[in-house]
Tab-separated table of C-alpha atoms in Angstrom:
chain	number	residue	atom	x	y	z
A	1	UNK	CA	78.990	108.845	95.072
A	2	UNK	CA	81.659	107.109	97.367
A	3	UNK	CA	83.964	109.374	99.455
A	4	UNK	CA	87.002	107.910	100.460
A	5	UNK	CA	90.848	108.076	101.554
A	6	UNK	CA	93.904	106.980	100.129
A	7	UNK	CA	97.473	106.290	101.176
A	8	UNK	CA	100.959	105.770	100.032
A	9	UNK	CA	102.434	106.197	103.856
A	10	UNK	CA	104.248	109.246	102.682
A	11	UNK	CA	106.782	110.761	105.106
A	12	UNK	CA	109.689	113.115	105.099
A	13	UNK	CA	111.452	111.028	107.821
A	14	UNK	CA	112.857	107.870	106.683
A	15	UNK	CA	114.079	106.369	110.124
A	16	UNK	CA	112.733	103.882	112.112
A	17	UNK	CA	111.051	106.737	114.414
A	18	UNK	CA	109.724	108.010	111.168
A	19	UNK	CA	108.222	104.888	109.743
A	20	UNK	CA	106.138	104.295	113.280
A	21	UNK	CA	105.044	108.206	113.461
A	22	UNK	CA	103.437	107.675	109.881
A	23	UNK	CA	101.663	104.556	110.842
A	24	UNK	CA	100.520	105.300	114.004
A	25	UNK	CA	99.204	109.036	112.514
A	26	UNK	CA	97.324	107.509	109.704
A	27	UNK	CA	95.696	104.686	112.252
A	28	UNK	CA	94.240	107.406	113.994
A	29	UNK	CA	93.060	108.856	110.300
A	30	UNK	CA	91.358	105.927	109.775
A	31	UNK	CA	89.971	105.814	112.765
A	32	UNK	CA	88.191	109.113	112.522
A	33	UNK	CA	87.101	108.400	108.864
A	34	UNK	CA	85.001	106.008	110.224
A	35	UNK	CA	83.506	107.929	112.725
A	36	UNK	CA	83.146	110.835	109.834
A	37	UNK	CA	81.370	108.563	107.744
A	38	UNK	CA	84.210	108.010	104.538
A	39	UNK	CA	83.171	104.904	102.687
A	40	UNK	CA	86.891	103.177	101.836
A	41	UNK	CA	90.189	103.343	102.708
A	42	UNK	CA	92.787	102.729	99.845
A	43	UNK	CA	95.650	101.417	100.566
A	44	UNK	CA	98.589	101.634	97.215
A	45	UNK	CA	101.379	99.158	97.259
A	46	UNK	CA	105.306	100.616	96.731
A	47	UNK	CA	108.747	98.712	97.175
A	48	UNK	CA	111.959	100.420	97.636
A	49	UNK	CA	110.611	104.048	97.242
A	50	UNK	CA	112.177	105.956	99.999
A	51	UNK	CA	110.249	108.882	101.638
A	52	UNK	CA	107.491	107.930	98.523
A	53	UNK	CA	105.559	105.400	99.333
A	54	UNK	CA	106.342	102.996	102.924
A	55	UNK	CA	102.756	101.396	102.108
A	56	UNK	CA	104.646	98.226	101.491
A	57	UNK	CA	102.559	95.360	102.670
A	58	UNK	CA	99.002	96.964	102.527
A	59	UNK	CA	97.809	93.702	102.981
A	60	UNK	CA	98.861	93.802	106.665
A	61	UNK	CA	97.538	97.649	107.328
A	62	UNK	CA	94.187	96.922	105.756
A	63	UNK	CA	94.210	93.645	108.202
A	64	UNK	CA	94.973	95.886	111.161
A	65	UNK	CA	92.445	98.211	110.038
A	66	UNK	CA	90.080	95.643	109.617
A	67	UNK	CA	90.188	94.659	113.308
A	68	UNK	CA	90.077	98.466	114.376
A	69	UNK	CA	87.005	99.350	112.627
A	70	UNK	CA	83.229	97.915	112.046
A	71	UNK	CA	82.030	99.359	108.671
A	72	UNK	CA	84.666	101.785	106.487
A	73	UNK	CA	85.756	99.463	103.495
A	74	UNK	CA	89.097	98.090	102.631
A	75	UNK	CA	90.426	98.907	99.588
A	76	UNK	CA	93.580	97.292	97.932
A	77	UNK	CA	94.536	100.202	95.273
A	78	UNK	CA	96.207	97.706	94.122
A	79	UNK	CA	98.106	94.999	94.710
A	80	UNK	CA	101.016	94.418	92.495
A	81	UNK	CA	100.788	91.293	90.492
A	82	UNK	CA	104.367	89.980	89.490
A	83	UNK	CA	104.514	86.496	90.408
A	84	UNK	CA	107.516	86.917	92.338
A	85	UNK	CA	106.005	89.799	94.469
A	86	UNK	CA	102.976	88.768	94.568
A	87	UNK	CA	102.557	84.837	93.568
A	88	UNK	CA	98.719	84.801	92.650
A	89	UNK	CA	98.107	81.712	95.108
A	90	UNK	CA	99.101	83.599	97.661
A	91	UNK	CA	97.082	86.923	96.575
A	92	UNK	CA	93.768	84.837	96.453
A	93	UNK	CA	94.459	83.384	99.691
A	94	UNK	CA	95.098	86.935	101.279
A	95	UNK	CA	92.358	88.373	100.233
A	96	UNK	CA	89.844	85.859	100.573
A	97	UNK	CA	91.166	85.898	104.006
A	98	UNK	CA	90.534	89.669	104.616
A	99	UNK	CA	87.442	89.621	103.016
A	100	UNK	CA	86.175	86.794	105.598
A	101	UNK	CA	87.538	88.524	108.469
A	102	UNK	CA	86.213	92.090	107.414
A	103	UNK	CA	82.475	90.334	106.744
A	104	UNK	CA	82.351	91.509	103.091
A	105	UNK	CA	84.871	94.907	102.968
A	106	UNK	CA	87.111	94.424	100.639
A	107	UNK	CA	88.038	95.899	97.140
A	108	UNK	CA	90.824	94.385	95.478
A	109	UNK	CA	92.741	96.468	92.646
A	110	UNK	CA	95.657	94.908	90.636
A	111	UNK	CA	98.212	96.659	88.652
A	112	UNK	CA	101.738	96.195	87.995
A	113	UNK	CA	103.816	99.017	89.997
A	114	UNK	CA	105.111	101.917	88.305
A	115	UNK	CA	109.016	102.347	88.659
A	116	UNK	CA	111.681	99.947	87.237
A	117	UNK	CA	113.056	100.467	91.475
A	118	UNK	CA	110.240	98.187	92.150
A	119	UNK	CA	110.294	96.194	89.465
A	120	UNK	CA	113.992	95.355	89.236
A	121	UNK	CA	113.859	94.471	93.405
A	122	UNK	CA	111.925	91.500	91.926
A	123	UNK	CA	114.656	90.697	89.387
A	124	UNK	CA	112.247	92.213	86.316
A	125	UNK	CA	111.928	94.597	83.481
A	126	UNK	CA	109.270	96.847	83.854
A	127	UNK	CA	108.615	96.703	80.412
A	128	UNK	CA	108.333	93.455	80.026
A	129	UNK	CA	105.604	93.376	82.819
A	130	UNK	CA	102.567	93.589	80.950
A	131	UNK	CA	101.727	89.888	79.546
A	132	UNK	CA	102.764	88.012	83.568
A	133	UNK	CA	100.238	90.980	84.788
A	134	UNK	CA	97.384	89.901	82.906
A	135	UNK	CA	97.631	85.996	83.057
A	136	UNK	CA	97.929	86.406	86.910
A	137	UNK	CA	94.621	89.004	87.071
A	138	UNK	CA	92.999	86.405	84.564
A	139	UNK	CA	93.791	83.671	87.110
A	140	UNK	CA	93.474	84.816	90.759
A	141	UNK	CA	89.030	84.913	90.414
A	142	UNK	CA	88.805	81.553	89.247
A	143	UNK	CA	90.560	80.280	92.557
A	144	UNK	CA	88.236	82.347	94.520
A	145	UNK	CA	85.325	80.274	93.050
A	146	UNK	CA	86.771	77.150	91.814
A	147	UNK	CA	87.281	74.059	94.338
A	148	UNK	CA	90.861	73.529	92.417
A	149	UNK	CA	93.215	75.291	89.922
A	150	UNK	CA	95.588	73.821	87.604
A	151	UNK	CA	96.867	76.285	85.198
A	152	UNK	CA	100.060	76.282	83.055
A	153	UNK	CA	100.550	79.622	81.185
A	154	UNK	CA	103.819	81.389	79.913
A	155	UNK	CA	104.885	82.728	83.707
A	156	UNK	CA	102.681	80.945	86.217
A	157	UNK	CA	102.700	76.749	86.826
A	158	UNK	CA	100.289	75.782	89.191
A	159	UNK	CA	100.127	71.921	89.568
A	160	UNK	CA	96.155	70.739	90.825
A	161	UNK	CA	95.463	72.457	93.572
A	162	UNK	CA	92.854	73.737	96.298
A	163	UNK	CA	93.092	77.093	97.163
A	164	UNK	CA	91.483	78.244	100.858
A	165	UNK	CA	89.943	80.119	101.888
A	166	UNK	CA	87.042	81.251	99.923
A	167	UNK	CA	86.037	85.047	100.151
A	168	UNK	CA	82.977	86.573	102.176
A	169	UNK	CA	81.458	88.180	99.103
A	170	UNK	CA	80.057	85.998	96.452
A	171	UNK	CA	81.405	85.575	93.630
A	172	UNK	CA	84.213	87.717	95.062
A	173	UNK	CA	85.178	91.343	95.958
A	174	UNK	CA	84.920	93.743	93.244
A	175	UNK	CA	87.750	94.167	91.352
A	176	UNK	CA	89.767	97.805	89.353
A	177	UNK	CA	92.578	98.443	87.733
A	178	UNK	CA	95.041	101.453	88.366
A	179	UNK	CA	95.022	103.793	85.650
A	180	UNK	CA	97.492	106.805	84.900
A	181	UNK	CA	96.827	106.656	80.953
A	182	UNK	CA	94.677	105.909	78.415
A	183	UNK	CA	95.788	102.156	77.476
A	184	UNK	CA	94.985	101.495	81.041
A	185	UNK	CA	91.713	102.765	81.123
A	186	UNK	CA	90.809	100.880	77.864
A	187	UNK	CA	91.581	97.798	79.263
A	188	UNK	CA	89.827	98.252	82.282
A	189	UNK	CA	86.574	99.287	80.934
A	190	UNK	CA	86.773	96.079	78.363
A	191	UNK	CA	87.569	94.112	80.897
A	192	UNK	CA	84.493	95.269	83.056
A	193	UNK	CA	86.749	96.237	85.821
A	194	UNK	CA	86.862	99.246	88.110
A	195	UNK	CA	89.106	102.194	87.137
A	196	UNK	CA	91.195	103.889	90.008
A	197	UNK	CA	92.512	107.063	87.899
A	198	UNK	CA	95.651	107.655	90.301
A	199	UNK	CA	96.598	111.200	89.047
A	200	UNK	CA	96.262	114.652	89.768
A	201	UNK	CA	95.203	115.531	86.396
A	202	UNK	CA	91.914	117.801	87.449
A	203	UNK	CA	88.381	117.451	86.588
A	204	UNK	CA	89.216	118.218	83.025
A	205	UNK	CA	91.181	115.061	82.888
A	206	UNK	CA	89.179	112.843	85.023
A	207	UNK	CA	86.499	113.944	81.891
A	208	UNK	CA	88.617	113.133	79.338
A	209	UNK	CA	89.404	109.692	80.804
A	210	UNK	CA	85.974	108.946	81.959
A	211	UNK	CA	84.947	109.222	78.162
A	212	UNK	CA	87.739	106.366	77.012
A	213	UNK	CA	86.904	104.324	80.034
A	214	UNK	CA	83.236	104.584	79.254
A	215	UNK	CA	83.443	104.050	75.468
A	216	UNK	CA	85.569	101.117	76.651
A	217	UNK	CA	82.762	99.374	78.510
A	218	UNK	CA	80.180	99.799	75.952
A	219	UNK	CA	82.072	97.728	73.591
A	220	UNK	CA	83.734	95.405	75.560
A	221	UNK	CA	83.056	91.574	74.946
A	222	UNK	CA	82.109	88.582	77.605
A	223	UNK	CA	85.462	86.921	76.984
A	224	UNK	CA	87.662	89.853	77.991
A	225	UNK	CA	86.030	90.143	81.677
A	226	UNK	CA	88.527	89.438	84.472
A	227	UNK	CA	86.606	87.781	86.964
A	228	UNK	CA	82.724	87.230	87.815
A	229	UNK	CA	81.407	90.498	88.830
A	230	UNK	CA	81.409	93.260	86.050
A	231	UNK	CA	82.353	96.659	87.884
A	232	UNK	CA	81.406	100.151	86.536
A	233	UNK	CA	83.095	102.571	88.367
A	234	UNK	CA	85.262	105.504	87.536
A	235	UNK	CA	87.282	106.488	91.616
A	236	UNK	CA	89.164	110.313	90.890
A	237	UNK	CA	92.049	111.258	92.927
A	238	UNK	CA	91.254	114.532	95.260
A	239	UNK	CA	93.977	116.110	96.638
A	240	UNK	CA	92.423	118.050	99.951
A	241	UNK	CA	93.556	119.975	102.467
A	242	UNK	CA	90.402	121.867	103.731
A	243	UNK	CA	90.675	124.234	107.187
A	244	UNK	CA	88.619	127.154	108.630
A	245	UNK	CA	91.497	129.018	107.055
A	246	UNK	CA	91.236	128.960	103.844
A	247	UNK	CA	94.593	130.330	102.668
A	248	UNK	CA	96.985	128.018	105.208
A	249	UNK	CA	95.114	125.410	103.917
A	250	UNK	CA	96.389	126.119	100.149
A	251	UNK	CA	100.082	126.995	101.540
A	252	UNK	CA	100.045	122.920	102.877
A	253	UNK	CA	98.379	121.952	100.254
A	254	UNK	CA	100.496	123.002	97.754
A	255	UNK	CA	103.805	122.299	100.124
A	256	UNK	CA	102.543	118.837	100.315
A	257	UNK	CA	101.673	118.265	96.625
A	258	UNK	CA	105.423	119.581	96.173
A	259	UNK	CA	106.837	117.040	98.007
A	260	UNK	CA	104.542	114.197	96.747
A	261	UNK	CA	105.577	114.578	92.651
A	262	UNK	CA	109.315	115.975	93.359
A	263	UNK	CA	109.763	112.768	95.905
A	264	UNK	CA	107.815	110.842	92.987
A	265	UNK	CA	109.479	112.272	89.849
A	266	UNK	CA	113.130	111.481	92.154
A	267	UNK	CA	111.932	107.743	91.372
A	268	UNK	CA	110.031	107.260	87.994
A	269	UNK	CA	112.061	110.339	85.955
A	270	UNK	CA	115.631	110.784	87.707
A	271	UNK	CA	114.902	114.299	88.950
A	272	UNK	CA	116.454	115.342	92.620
A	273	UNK	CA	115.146	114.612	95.817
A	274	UNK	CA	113.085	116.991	97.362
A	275	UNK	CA	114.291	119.165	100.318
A	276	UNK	CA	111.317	120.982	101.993
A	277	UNK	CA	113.902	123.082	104.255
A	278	UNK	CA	115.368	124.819	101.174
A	279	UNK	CA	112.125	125.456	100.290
A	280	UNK	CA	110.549	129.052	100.403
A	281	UNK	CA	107.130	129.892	101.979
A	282	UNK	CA	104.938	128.209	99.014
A	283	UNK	CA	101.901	130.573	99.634
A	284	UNK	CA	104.290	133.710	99.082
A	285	UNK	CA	105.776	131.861	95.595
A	286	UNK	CA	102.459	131.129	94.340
A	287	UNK	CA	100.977	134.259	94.658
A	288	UNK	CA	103.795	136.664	93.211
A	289	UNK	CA	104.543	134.555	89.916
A	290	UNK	CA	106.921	131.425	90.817
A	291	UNK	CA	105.691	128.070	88.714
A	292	UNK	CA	105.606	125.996	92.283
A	293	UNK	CA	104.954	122.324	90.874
A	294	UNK	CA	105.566	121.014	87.458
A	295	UNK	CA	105.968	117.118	87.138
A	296	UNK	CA	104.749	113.985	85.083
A	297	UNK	CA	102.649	111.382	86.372
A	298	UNK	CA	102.548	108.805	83.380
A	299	UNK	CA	100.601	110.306	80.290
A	300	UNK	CA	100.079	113.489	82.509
A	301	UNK	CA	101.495	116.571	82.568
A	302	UNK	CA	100.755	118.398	86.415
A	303	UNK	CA	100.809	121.952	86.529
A	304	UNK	CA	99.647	123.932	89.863
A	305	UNK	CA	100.422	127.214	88.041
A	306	UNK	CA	99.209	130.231	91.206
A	307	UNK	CA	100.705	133.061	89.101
A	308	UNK	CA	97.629	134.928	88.961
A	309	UNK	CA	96.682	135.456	92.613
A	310	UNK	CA	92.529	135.486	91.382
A	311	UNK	CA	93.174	132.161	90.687
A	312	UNK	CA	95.155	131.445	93.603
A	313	UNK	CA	92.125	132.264	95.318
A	314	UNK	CA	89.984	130.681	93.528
A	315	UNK	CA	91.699	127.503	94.124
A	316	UNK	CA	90.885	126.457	90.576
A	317	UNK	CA	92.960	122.775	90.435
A	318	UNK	CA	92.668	120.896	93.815
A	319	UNK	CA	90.661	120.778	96.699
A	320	UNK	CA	92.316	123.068	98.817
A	321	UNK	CA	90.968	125.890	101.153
A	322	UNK	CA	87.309	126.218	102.471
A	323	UNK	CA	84.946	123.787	102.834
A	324	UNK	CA	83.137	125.645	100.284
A	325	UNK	CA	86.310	125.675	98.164
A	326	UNK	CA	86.498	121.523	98.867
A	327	UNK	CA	82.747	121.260	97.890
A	328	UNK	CA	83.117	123.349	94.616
A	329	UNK	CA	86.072	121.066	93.692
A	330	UNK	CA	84.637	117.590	94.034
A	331	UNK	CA	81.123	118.996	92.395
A	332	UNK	CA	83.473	119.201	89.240
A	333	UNK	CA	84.608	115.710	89.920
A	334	UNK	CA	81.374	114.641	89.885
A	335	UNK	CA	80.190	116.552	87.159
A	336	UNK	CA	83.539	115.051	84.877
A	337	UNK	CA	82.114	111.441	85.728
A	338	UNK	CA	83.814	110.673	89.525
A	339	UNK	CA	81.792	107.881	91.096
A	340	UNK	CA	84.082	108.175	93.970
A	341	UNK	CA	86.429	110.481	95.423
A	342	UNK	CA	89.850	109.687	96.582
A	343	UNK	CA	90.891	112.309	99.183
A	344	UNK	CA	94.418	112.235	99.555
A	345	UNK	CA	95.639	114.831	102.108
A	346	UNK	CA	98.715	112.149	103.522
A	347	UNK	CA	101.447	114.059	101.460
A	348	UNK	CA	104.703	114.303	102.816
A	349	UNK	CA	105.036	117.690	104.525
A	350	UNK	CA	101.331	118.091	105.533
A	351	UNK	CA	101.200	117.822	109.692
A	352	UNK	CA	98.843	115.551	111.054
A	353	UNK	CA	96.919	118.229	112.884
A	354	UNK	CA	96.233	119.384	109.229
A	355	UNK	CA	94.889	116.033	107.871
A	356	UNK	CA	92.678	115.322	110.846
A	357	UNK	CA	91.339	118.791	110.457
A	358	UNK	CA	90.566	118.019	106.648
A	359	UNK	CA	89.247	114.457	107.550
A	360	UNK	CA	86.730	115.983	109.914
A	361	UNK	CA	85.545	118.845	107.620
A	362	UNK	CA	84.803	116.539	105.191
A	363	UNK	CA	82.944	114.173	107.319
A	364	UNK	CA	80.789	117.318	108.455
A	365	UNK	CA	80.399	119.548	106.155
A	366	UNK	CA	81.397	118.257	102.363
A	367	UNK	CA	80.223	114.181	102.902
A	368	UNK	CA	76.849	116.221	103.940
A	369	UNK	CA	76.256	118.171	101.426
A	370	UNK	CA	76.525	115.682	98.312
A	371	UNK	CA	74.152	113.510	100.712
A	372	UNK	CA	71.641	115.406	101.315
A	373	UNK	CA	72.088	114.996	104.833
């Protein structure tokens, strides 16, 4: 099982100062993941979604990462494919690039973005996104191993042409889909692609979906595979915040996972924005009765109900608390089918002192223990 970490470049302040203090503090992240022995960092691409997601160009982090490290992996989780985003010439050429440059690192995910914000900053229709999403994923592989592409399809003309470089890896990295529902997950197990299940669902969803993804690649046929390198691989996201102090660790924890689906739902639903300084002490809500998170993420409904302070303590949805609390959690991720876990502790209100805390527990203590080390 992998263990890795994923970002959206969450932050709370939106100004210039704010956009370096979130890159810089998730450098150093990195940094220590490596050291802590995490496997991959994700990197999810977002346009226009204020105080959501600043993880813009991941193309450029992951390059900058590259240089800074020798031997965590570089994940793309993913890289939106609308031509006029992302023109599929150009994402070939990128990641071949990084690929050479990391000596073999790289994961590349593709998916289509999730708001109409981002989708209508392109001048499209979300809905409509679909059919342009899967000639471009169809396409990009072949110019990673053909010496020249000429392709005319319903959204992309490409005239004879070579395309350079060539990646590291041979055929080429391996590639995934994002997948919030089950239509997704179908398609990504028939197409014998990777599945990143971006939600916060719980090990009782990550089963659910791990069965349809599963059934999927059973059945799926040669002509549906994207690419030259079938995939199987189920990646669960893990919300963590794990300290020697068990309860501060589920008051961030749950501040954080506030933030991240109110700043989300403010972009794919029309709710409000969220403001953390009107915001009671979370710990206290959760633990005398008060619902403290209730959102949609695609076909999900996410409920961190703490009404019952047993279960508070108990921790029973995300990885948040102990290390023994963290361990307990991701045991049920990998009992529900996880190959790999996504930590995500980079939520909007969580400090940094916080997520280097978590980083390091899990690179002593929880990394160990499913090792054997």
């Amino acid at each position: 099982m992998k263990f890795s970490l994923i970002y959206e470049a969450q932050t709370v302040d939106a100004s210039r100062l704010g956009d370096r203090r979130v890159f810089d503090e998730i450098v150093e992240q990195v940094e220590l993941a490596e050291q802590m022995g995490f496997d991959v960092v994700w990197c999810v691409e977002h346009t226009s979604l204020t105080n959501y997601a600043h993880m813009s160009a991941p193309e450029t982090f992951l390059a900058f990462i590259a240089g800074r490290t020798k031997r965590i992996e570089l994940g793309h989780g993913v890289v939106c494919l609308p031509p006029a985003m992302n023109h599929p010439i150009k994402v070939a050429e990128r990641i071949a690039t990084l690929d050479l440059l990391s000596k073999g690192r790289v994961h590349f995910g593709v998916g289509k973005g999730g708001s109409q914000q981002e989708a209508g900053a392109f001048g499209y229709d979300l809905n409509e996104l679909h059919p342009m999403i899967d000639e471009s994923m169809y396409l990009i592989p072949k110019m990673f191993v053909q010496d020249e592409i000429e392709h005319h399809g319903d959204f992309i003309k490409i005239p004879k042409r070579p395309i350079h470089p060539k990646p590291y890896q041979d055929p080429h990295p391996r590639m995934y889909m994002a997948c919030t529902n089950t239509d997704t997950l179908t398609r990504a197990g028939q197409r014998g692609m990777g599945a990143l299940v971006l939600g916060f669902g719980g090990p009782d969803e990550v089963a659910k979906k791990n069965k349809v993804y599963r059934d999927a690649w059973e059945t799926r046929k040669p002509e549906q595979q994207v690419g030259y390198r079938p995939t199987q691989h189920l990646a669960a996201l893990c919300p963590a915040i794990v300290l020697d102090d068990g309860m501060r660790a589920r008051q961030i924890g749950i501040r954080g996972q506030r933030y991240f689906m109110e700043s989300l739902a403010y972009w794919y639903a029309g709710g409000e924005r969220p403001d953390p300084a009107a915001w009671q002490d979370d710990l206290t809500q959760a633990t005398t009765g008060e619902m403290v998170i209730k959102s949609r993420f695609a076909s999900e409904e996410v409920v961190a109900d703490f009404s019952d302070p047993a279960l508070a303590m108990m921790n029973p949805n995300h990885a948040y608390g102990t290390v023994e609390d963290c361990i307990g959690y991701v045991q049920r991720l990998q009992e529900a089918g996880a190959d790999e876990i996504l930590f995500i502790c980079q939520m909007g209100t969580v400090p940094q002192w916080a997520q280097l805390e978590t980083i390091s527990n899990i690179g002593k203590y929880v990394i160990p223990h499913f090792r054997g080390k």
